XYZ file of C-alpha atoms in Angstrom:
547
model
C 98.594 94.394 130.847
C 96.162 97.370 129.721
C 97.296 100.836 129.750
C 96.005 103.199 132.500
C 93.966 106.096 130.893
C 92.821 109.242 132.742
C 89.171 109.931 133.200
C 87.546 111.349 130.345
C 87.539 114.971 132.177
C 91.204 114.591 132.662
C 92.116 113.860 129.100
C 94.658 116.192 127.719
C 93.535 118.829 125.112
C 95.029 118.792 121.484
C 94.755 122.666 121.269
C 92.039 122.505 118.352
C 89.234 121.554 120.735
C 89.698 117.606 120.379
C 90.923 115.316 123.347
C 93.642 112.601 123.171
C 92.375 109.184 122.405
C 95.132 107.238 123.324
C 98.912 107.051 123.734
C 102.058 105.870 121.863
C 103.111 102.538 123.388
C 105.974 101.319 121.024
C 108.161 102.835 118.234
C 110.113 100.947 115.782
C 111.482 102.780 112.459
C 108.547 103.809 110.518
C 106.208 101.988 112.467
C 104.855 101.702 115.907
C 101.834 100.801 118.103
C 99.455 103.072 119.971
C 96.910 102.033 122.594
C 93.583 103.372 121.990
C 90.755 104.006 124.593
C 87.606 102.319 123.568
C 85.356 104.561 125.431
C 86.668 107.631 124.101
C 86.185 106.240 120.622
C 82.675 105.329 121.315
C 81.967 109.029 122.420
C 83.272 110.384 119.062
C 81.197 108.096 116.966
C 78.423 110.494 117.102
C 80.500 113.686 116.227
C 79.303 115.589 113.337
C 82.898 115.859 112.133
C 83.493 112.799 109.892
C 86.994 112.646 110.763
C 86.478 112.315 114.485
C 83.463 110.077 113.748
C 85.855 107.691 111.849
C 88.626 107.707 114.445
C 90.463 104.698 115.162
C 89.225 102.646 112.137
C 91.531 100.604 109.921
C 92.876 102.729 107.223
C 92.168 106.114 109.349
C 94.620 108.674 110.364
C 95.870 109.629 113.813
C 98.091 112.407 114.726
C 100.911 112.793 117.492
C 102.431 115.980 118.601
C 106.342 116.052 118.619
C 107.605 119.603 119.706
C 105.958 122.156 117.452
C 104.972 119.516 114.621
C 102.027 117.259 114.202
C 103.151 113.369 113.128
C 100.569 111.563 110.912
C 100.264 107.914 111.263
C 97.841 105.329 109.374
C 96.272 102.590 111.388
C 97.247 99.372 109.744
C 95.511 96.845 112.178
C 93.600 96.605 115.668
C 93.584 94.154 118.424
C 92.076 94.159 121.736
C 94.268 94.416 124.720
C 94.314 90.821 126.516
C 92.274 91.084 129.619
C 90.759 94.538 128.977
C 87.621 95.504 127.187
C 88.498 99.392 127.399
C 91.768 99.313 125.462
C 92.809 98.451 121.783
C 96.116 98.187 120.390
C 96.732 99.717 116.936
C 99.590 99.122 114.653
C 100.297 102.300 112.713
C 102.490 103.401 109.907
C 104.001 106.811 109.905
C 103.513 108.854 106.888
C 104.538 112.396 107.290
C 104.409 115.635 109.326
C 103.183 119.175 109.366
C 103.513 122.321 111.407
C 101.077 123.047 114.244
C 99.255 126.553 114.279
C 100.093 128.105 117.680
C 96.761 129.579 118.337
C 94.461 126.495 116.973
C 96.595 123.674 117.218
C 95.646 122.836 113.599
C 97.743 121.389 111.180
C 99.173 123.004 108.148
C 102.250 122.507 105.706
C 101.891 118.782 105.651
C 105.017 116.868 103.753
C 105.790 113.375 103.261
C 108.507 111.812 105.617
C 109.315 111.988 109.207
C 111.895 114.138 110.664
C 111.469 113.155 114.494
C 109.532 110.456 116.063
C 107.622 110.453 119.158
C 108.543 108.722 122.625
C 106.290 105.953 123.981
C 103.963 107.660 126.226
C 103.018 110.645 123.884
C 99.334 111.297 123.404
C 97.636 110.411 120.380
C 94.872 112.445 118.795
C 91.938 111.983 116.002
C 92.185 114.156 113.060
C 89.495 116.890 112.245
C 87.939 117.148 108.812
C 90.335 120.383 108.374
C 93.447 118.361 109.205
C 92.242 115.749 106.360
C 91.629 118.543 104.088
C 95.223 119.911 104.672
C 96.853 116.592 104.187
C 95.143 115.990 100.906
C 95.441 119.558 99.523
C 97.388 120.004 96.161
C 99.619 122.583 97.772
C 99.952 124.500 94.655
C 101.248 121.394 92.551
C 99.545 120.644 89.271
C 96.845 117.952 90.216
C 93.591 116.571 88.991
C 90.597 115.903 91.179
C 89.142 112.382 90.894
C 86.722 111.920 93.707
C 86.507 112.356 97.470
C 88.476 110.927 100.242
C 86.748 108.157 102.299
C 84.940 108.470 104.322
C 84.321 112.329 103.888
C 82.082 113.783 101.273
C 83.543 117.096 100.832
C 87.493 116.554 101.193
C 88.689 116.193 97.369
C 91.185 113.605 96.505
C 93.773 114.770 94.072
C 96.463 113.279 91.815
C 99.761 115.051 91.501
C 100.168 115.093 87.412
C 103.796 115.491 87.346
C 104.721 112.771 89.870
C 102.263 110.376 88.639
C 103.292 110.434 84.904
C 106.811 111.086 85.728
C 107.307 107.827 87.324
C 104.308 105.869 85.567
C 101.238 104.614 87.090
C 98.827 101.466 87.155
C 95.161 100.996 87.436
C 94.183 97.583 88.909
C 90.754 96.047 89.383
C 88.673 93.020 88.950
C 86.068 92.963 86.099
C 83.016 94.633 86.859
C 84.701 97.165 89.724
C 84.433 100.338 87.395
C 87.964 100.121 86.174
C 87.410 101.336 82.658
C 85.260 104.464 83.968
C 87.932 105.266 86.224
C 90.705 105.139 83.618
C 88.397 107.290 81.439
C 87.973 109.606 84.403
C 91.486 110.157 84.947
C 92.306 110.616 80.979
C 89.533 113.231 80.848
C 90.692 115.066 83.722
C 94.442 115.211 82.384
C 92.940 116.245 78.885
C 91.201 119.116 80.690
C 94.419 120.061 82.524
C 96.522 119.944 79.315
C 94.720 120.423 76.343
C 97.925 120.364 74.265
C 98.999 117.049 75.859
C 100.192 113.943 73.827
C 98.372 110.666 75.060
C 98.205 107.362 72.976
C 95.778 104.668 74.485
C 95.735 101.157 73.312
C 92.203 100.012 73.417
C 91.839 96.429 72.742
C 87.975 96.223 73.086
C 86.849 99.195 71.513
C 85.551 100.724 74.879
C 87.005 104.274 74.987
C 85.824 105.608 71.420
C 82.383 106.429 73.051
C 84.106 108.121 76.000
C 86.366 110.349 73.894
C 84.469 111.342 70.700
C 84.745 114.962 71.479
C 87.999 115.248 73.355
C 90.317 112.660 71.374
C 91.008 111.501 67.882
C 89.701 107.907 67.123
C 91.756 105.284 65.018
C 90.885 101.685 64.043
C 91.506 99.426 61.193
C 89.415 101.894 58.967
C 91.602 104.830 59.331
C 94.784 103.867 61.192
C 97.071 103.551 58.036
C 100.065 102.117 59.819
C 102.861 101.600 57.122
C 104.132 97.996 57.396
C 107.748 99.351 56.883
C 107.662 100.937 60.284
C 108.295 97.459 61.686
C 111.680 96.859 62.850
C 113.349 93.407 62.253
C 112.169 91.610 65.116
C 108.543 92.618 64.661
C 108.971 91.487 60.823
C 110.061 88.021 61.859
C 106.795 87.845 64.168
C 104.796 88.314 61.198
C 106.669 86.713 58.164
C 108.699 83.981 59.929
C 106.631 80.823 60.503
C 108.993 78.188 61.074
C 110.066 77.018 64.511
C 113.105 75.558 65.976
C 116.527 75.717 64.099
C 114.747 76.316 60.628
C 113.330 79.719 62.298
C 117.002 81.062 62.405
C 117.425 80.262 58.765
C 114.288 81.937 57.656
C 115.165 85.032 59.674
C 118.663 84.914 58.146
C 117.082 84.921 54.715
C 114.606 87.724 55.571
C 117.164 89.992 56.931
C 119.482 89.872 53.891
C 116.505 90.567 51.351
C 114.818 93.126 53.646
C 118.062 95.139 53.865
C 118.226 94.869 50.011
C 114.619 95.997 49.506
C 115.224 98.970 51.777
C 118.510 100.023 50.123
C 116.585 100.160 46.656
C 114.305 102.889 47.861
C 115.110 106.649 47.311
C 115.277 107.050 51.408
C 117.415 104.151 51.805
C 119.876 105.395 49.120
C 120.431 108.791 51.031
C 121.650 106.829 54.291
C 125.387 105.750 54.200
C 124.969 102.907 56.725
C 121.674 101.289 56.528
C 120.406 99.037 58.871
C 117.603 96.371 58.746
C 115.790 98.108 61.804
C 115.601 101.581 60.235
C 111.955 102.674 59.260
C 112.775 103.021 55.580
C 109.754 102.830 53.016
C 110.197 99.658 50.718
C 107.935 97.632 48.518
C 106.621 94.211 49.401
C 106.783 93.416 45.805
C 110.517 94.180 45.813
C 111.082 91.828 48.840
C 109.204 88.834 47.173
C 111.263 89.530 44.016
C 114.488 89.495 46.150
C 113.584 86.227 48.020
C 112.730 84.720 44.454
C 115.993 85.920 43.084
C 118.149 84.487 46.158
C 116.019 81.173 45.807
C 117.054 80.891 42.265
C 120.908 81.577 42.530
C 123.137 78.833 41.519
C 125.693 79.280 44.531
C 122.941 78.900 47.048
C 123.351 76.205 49.660
C 120.432 74.104 51.171
C 116.932 73.454 49.691
C 114.291 75.922 48.700
C 111.875 75.537 51.653
C 112.854 78.572 53.646
C 112.242 80.953 50.783
C 109.003 79.440 49.627
C 107.923 79.568 53.332
C 108.714 83.351 53.334
C 107.425 84.120 50.061
C 104.243 82.480 50.536
C 103.564 84.004 54.011
C 104.181 87.505 52.560
C 101.853 86.962 49.801
C 99.083 85.482 52.057
C 99.393 88.588 54.298
C 99.219 90.896 51.132
C 96.219 89.407 49.831
C 94.262 88.999 53.114
C 91.811 92.218 53.348
C 91.898 91.975 57.189
C 95.740 93.147 57.030
C 94.983 96.010 54.502
C 95.281 98.817 57.071
C 98.838 97.850 57.464
C 100.060 95.928 54.508
C 98.124 97.959 51.713
C 100.269 98.702 48.572
C 98.782 102.272 49.269
C 101.133 102.482 52.484
C 104.422 101.895 50.515
C 104.952 105.816 50.378
C 107.075 107.846 53.105
C 104.028 108.739 55.246
C 105.808 108.564 58.411
C 105.877 112.226 59.387
C 102.172 112.449 58.854
C 101.724 109.129 60.780
C 103.532 110.481 63.660
C 101.666 113.854 63.703
C 98.221 112.084 63.679
C 99.016 109.360 66.416
C 101.085 111.620 68.679
C 98.821 114.578 68.300
C 101.479 116.832 67.432
C 99.768 119.434 67.148
C 96.768 118.202 69.256
C 94.280 120.569 67.740
C 92.381 120.471 71.259
C 92.006 116.683 71.181
C 95.084 115.552 73.191
C 94.272 111.822 73.141
C 94.545 109.317 70.495
C 92.326 105.980 71.125
C 93.796 103.271 69.077
C 91.016 100.595 68.862
C 92.717 97.360 67.988
C 89.669 95.197 68.423
C 89.357 94.917 64.692
C 93.059 93.800 64.085
C 93.451 90.121 63.300
C 94.676 88.397 66.499
C 97.898 87.035 64.884
C 99.225 90.585 64.529
C 97.640 92.472 67.511
C 100.838 92.065 69.652
C 102.862 93.263 66.577
C 100.787 96.352 66.094
C 100.998 97.014 69.792
C 104.749 96.631 69.627
C 105.177 99.157 66.518
C 103.069 101.857 68.213
C 104.868 101.482 71.828
C 108.248 101.232 70.242
C 107.540 104.522 68.186
C 106.616 106.356 71.184
C 109.789 105.549 72.694
C 112.004 105.988 69.672
C 110.466 109.243 68.886
C 111.358 110.459 72.385
C 114.911 109.204 71.985
C 115.679 110.770 68.536
C 113.808 113.985 69.403
C 116.313 114.849 72.276
C 117.721 118.354 71.557
C 114.250 119.629 70.293
C 111.663 121.179 72.194
C 110.456 118.449 74.595
C 107.056 116.818 73.981
C 106.560 114.230 76.738
C 104.170 111.377 75.613
C 101.800 109.311 77.893
C 101.262 105.899 76.662
C 98.421 103.885 78.316
C 97.880 100.119 77.753
C 94.382 98.563 78.645
C 94.556 94.967 79.323
C 98.217 95.246 79.991
C 98.595 91.592 81.133
C 98.179 90.561 77.500
C 101.069 92.462 76.106
C 103.400 92.054 79.258
C 102.640 88.313 80.528
C 104.201 86.776 83.401
C 104.984 83.741 81.330
C 108.410 84.221 79.927
C 107.803 81.989 76.896
C 104.643 83.955 75.727
C 106.483 87.349 75.631
C 107.312 88.975 72.402
C 108.401 92.178 70.962
C 105.663 94.058 72.728
C 106.648 92.789 76.376
C 110.266 93.719 75.762
C 109.500 97.485 74.584
C 106.912 97.934 77.324
C 109.334 96.777 79.635
C 111.971 98.909 78.473
C 109.745 101.808 78.762
C 108.738 101.051 82.251
C 112.392 100.951 83.294
C 113.890 104.038 80.977
C 110.755 106.025 79.726
C 111.129 108.519 82.502
C 114.602 109.543 81.176
C 113.208 110.421 77.881
C 109.910 111.914 78.627
C 107.707 108.815 78.128
C 105.078 108.034 80.718
C 103.401 104.729 80.881
C 99.877 103.678 82.273
C 99.057 100.138 82.875
C 95.303 99.058 83.114
C 94.850 95.427 84.100
C 92.414 92.877 85.849
C 94.937 90.231 86.488
C 98.217 92.279 88.174
C 99.596 88.721 89.008
C 99.790 87.981 85.201
C 101.798 90.873 84.640
C 105.512 90.280 84.129
C 107.581 90.509 87.614
C 109.177 93.795 87.908
C 106.860 95.802 85.463
C 104.291 96.770 88.353
C 107.242 97.648 90.674
C 108.438 100.357 88.146
C 104.962 102.123 88.501
C 105.341 104.856 91.001
C 101.592 105.375 91.738
C 99.269 102.289 92.106
C 95.468 102.849 92.136
C 94.090 99.557 93.233
C 90.159 98.862 93.017
C 88.621 95.795 94.427
C 90.530 92.755 93.631
C 88.792 89.227 94.417
C 91.504 87.170 93.513
C 94.116 86.221 96.597
C 97.043 85.924 94.107
C 96.139 89.279 92.654
C 95.916 90.718 96.101
C 99.340 89.185 97.165
C 100.916 90.637 93.770
C 99.647 94.071 94.647
C 100.728 93.880 98.275
C 104.228 93.287 97.285
C 104.266 96.184 94.960
C 102.562 98.615 97.595
C 104.909 100.848 99.776
C 104.755 99.936 103.456
C 102.729 103.091 104.335
C 99.885 101.485 102.295
C 99.682 98.028 103.990
C 97.098 99.253 106.215
C 94.625 99.797 103.305
C 95.249 96.615 101.637
C 92.889 94.516 103.769
C 90.038 96.587 102.475
C 90.883 95.456 98.783
C 88.297 92.741 98.631
C 85.534 95.000 100.308
C 85.897 97.972 98.320
C 82.718 99.134 96.658
C 82.555 99.676 92.852
C 84.235 103.049 91.960
C 86.349 102.964 94.937
C 90.059 102.645 95.077
C 93.187 102.725 97.324
C 95.626 105.104 95.694
C 99.348 105.103 96.951
C 102.664 106.208 95.897
C 104.165 109.189 94.156
C 100.748 110.811 92.846
C 99.447 111.424 96.406
C 100.656 113.094 99.491
C 99.725 109.597 101.527
C 97.796 106.552 100.642
C 94.133 107.232 100.407
C 90.945 105.525 99.792
C 88.966 107.242 96.994
C 85.425 107.217 95.988
C 85.558 108.147 92.167
C 83.453 110.900 90.684
C 80.405 110.154 88.249
C 81.163 110.736 84.593
C 78.808 112.302 82.479
C 77.041 109.831 80.175
C 78.735 110.777 77.092
C 82.136 110.495 78.613
C 81.716 106.898 79.797
C 83.382 103.825 78.056
C 81.074 101.395 76.347
C 81.816 98.858 79.108
C 78.440 98.444 80.843
C 77.554 94.965 81.707
C 74.272 93.653 79.997
C 71.196 93.829 82.055
C 69.973 90.460 81.572
C 66.726 90.626 83.607
C 65.607 93.532 81.426
C 67.147 92.587 78.158
C 65.388 89.014 78.258
C 62.115 90.587 78.589
C 61.817 91.838 75.184
C 62.192 90.485 71.735
C 61.496 91.256 68.046
C 63.416 92.030 64.979
C 65.800 88.952 65.428
C 65.834 88.210 61.549
C 67.156 91.544 60.368
C 69.441 91.738 63.405
C 71.054 88.393 62.464
C 71.311 89.271 58.737
C 73.165 92.655 59.535
C 75.542 90.608 62.141
C 76.321 88.071 59.449
C 77.189 90.622 56.881
C 79.476 92.469 59.188
C 80.997 89.172 60.276
C 81.655 87.910 56.719
C 83.024 91.224 55.719
C 85.186 91.448 58.780
C 83.654 94.703 59.755
C 84.161 96.325 56.302
């Protein structure tokens, strides 16, 4: 049966010039139902205040007076009251509360969480633009502005930096939704807020160099110069051990023995009383192959020579391949660890707080190992620098589903270290940012460790279900809008915002955008000429592998 509402002239006033649009009909925990009057909502559609004009829509907010406070709720779903064309039942999630200004009835001092719930029959009011501004105000906390709150054009959307980074964040969205540009926007705003910050971004497609040419330090295979001896034993095995099954353990045991001996021969290794195979100690690859050769030639050796030959041949192959020169060059055998840490972690930052690590030129066979070494060094540095002046580091992983896959069989050392950072990083001052177009392909549990989720349009039903499971209850009302979001729009929820919001991102300047624009076929296919020279230059780079 439809709720009986008073005539328009008898509607109770909210105290700030607005009238009630409905009543609370049911309360249950953090959720409830309110019955809205269709006629009153229709009359508000023409109101110049965008908050009032959007009243009663899915994803919008309403307020209920409880004593001297305003309780704020988000509309999750709407349905028509059976047998009535004048009443709508809205399912709502209660998000937070603020104080009521006595003279004007306006909201101030908004905070997340609910102290007191309303009783059924309490009047429900629409939010004015001033209320919306107060709810999304940064309230003196360190924040970055990333756009405006939908549907307004003047209410700014802000992310609380400390809360977002302290508990990790994820940026999700299908290809072509503006995900890379949104990531660049967020990082640019963080860099502007914290010019002495320390950000490491793994860029698998070489997109972000164009966006951070002025604000960041760019590294690729031409200047990365990452010493091979920074790998731990597990990473050494991923590169050098090619056997499978039972033979893999035999090869790994041989490598462990010879690797420890090679590290012990170095000056740095001799200074350590209890040297381990995982310690980042410089050693010569030639020493490692010589030790393998010596082990193979021992008279008391049991078994055949195949494992030794496999290891030696693989190491020689890697040393001789010019594609691996950025990591396995003989010039990297010296102790350059301090300089590498300073360059990559921006210590000091010199006004360029972000390192863009372009791994697009890294051979596919060792891309995961390179990402694993960089990620582990971020975490290990944070652990071993405890007791020193704290230098928090943000690690951002683009195409995160490649490195932390849902398939347990496909996971390697990089999945383990990123999983550990997701679980333990905040204790040591390591923040993790995951950017992916396929959240359902991420390992289970990693997304749930992200305290802030920024979800752009997701077309795949499986991805939508995955994100729905990871989002808090209060954001569920927005999820139905995920397939309908426009480009450069997102639903943001979690620790980084006061309440879940729909955001239209700001437009970045041309020089700050990543090189990820889609080709314009209709335009590019109208022009020709110069193909022979273009092919010649392309083949030269192709054959030289970019060198």
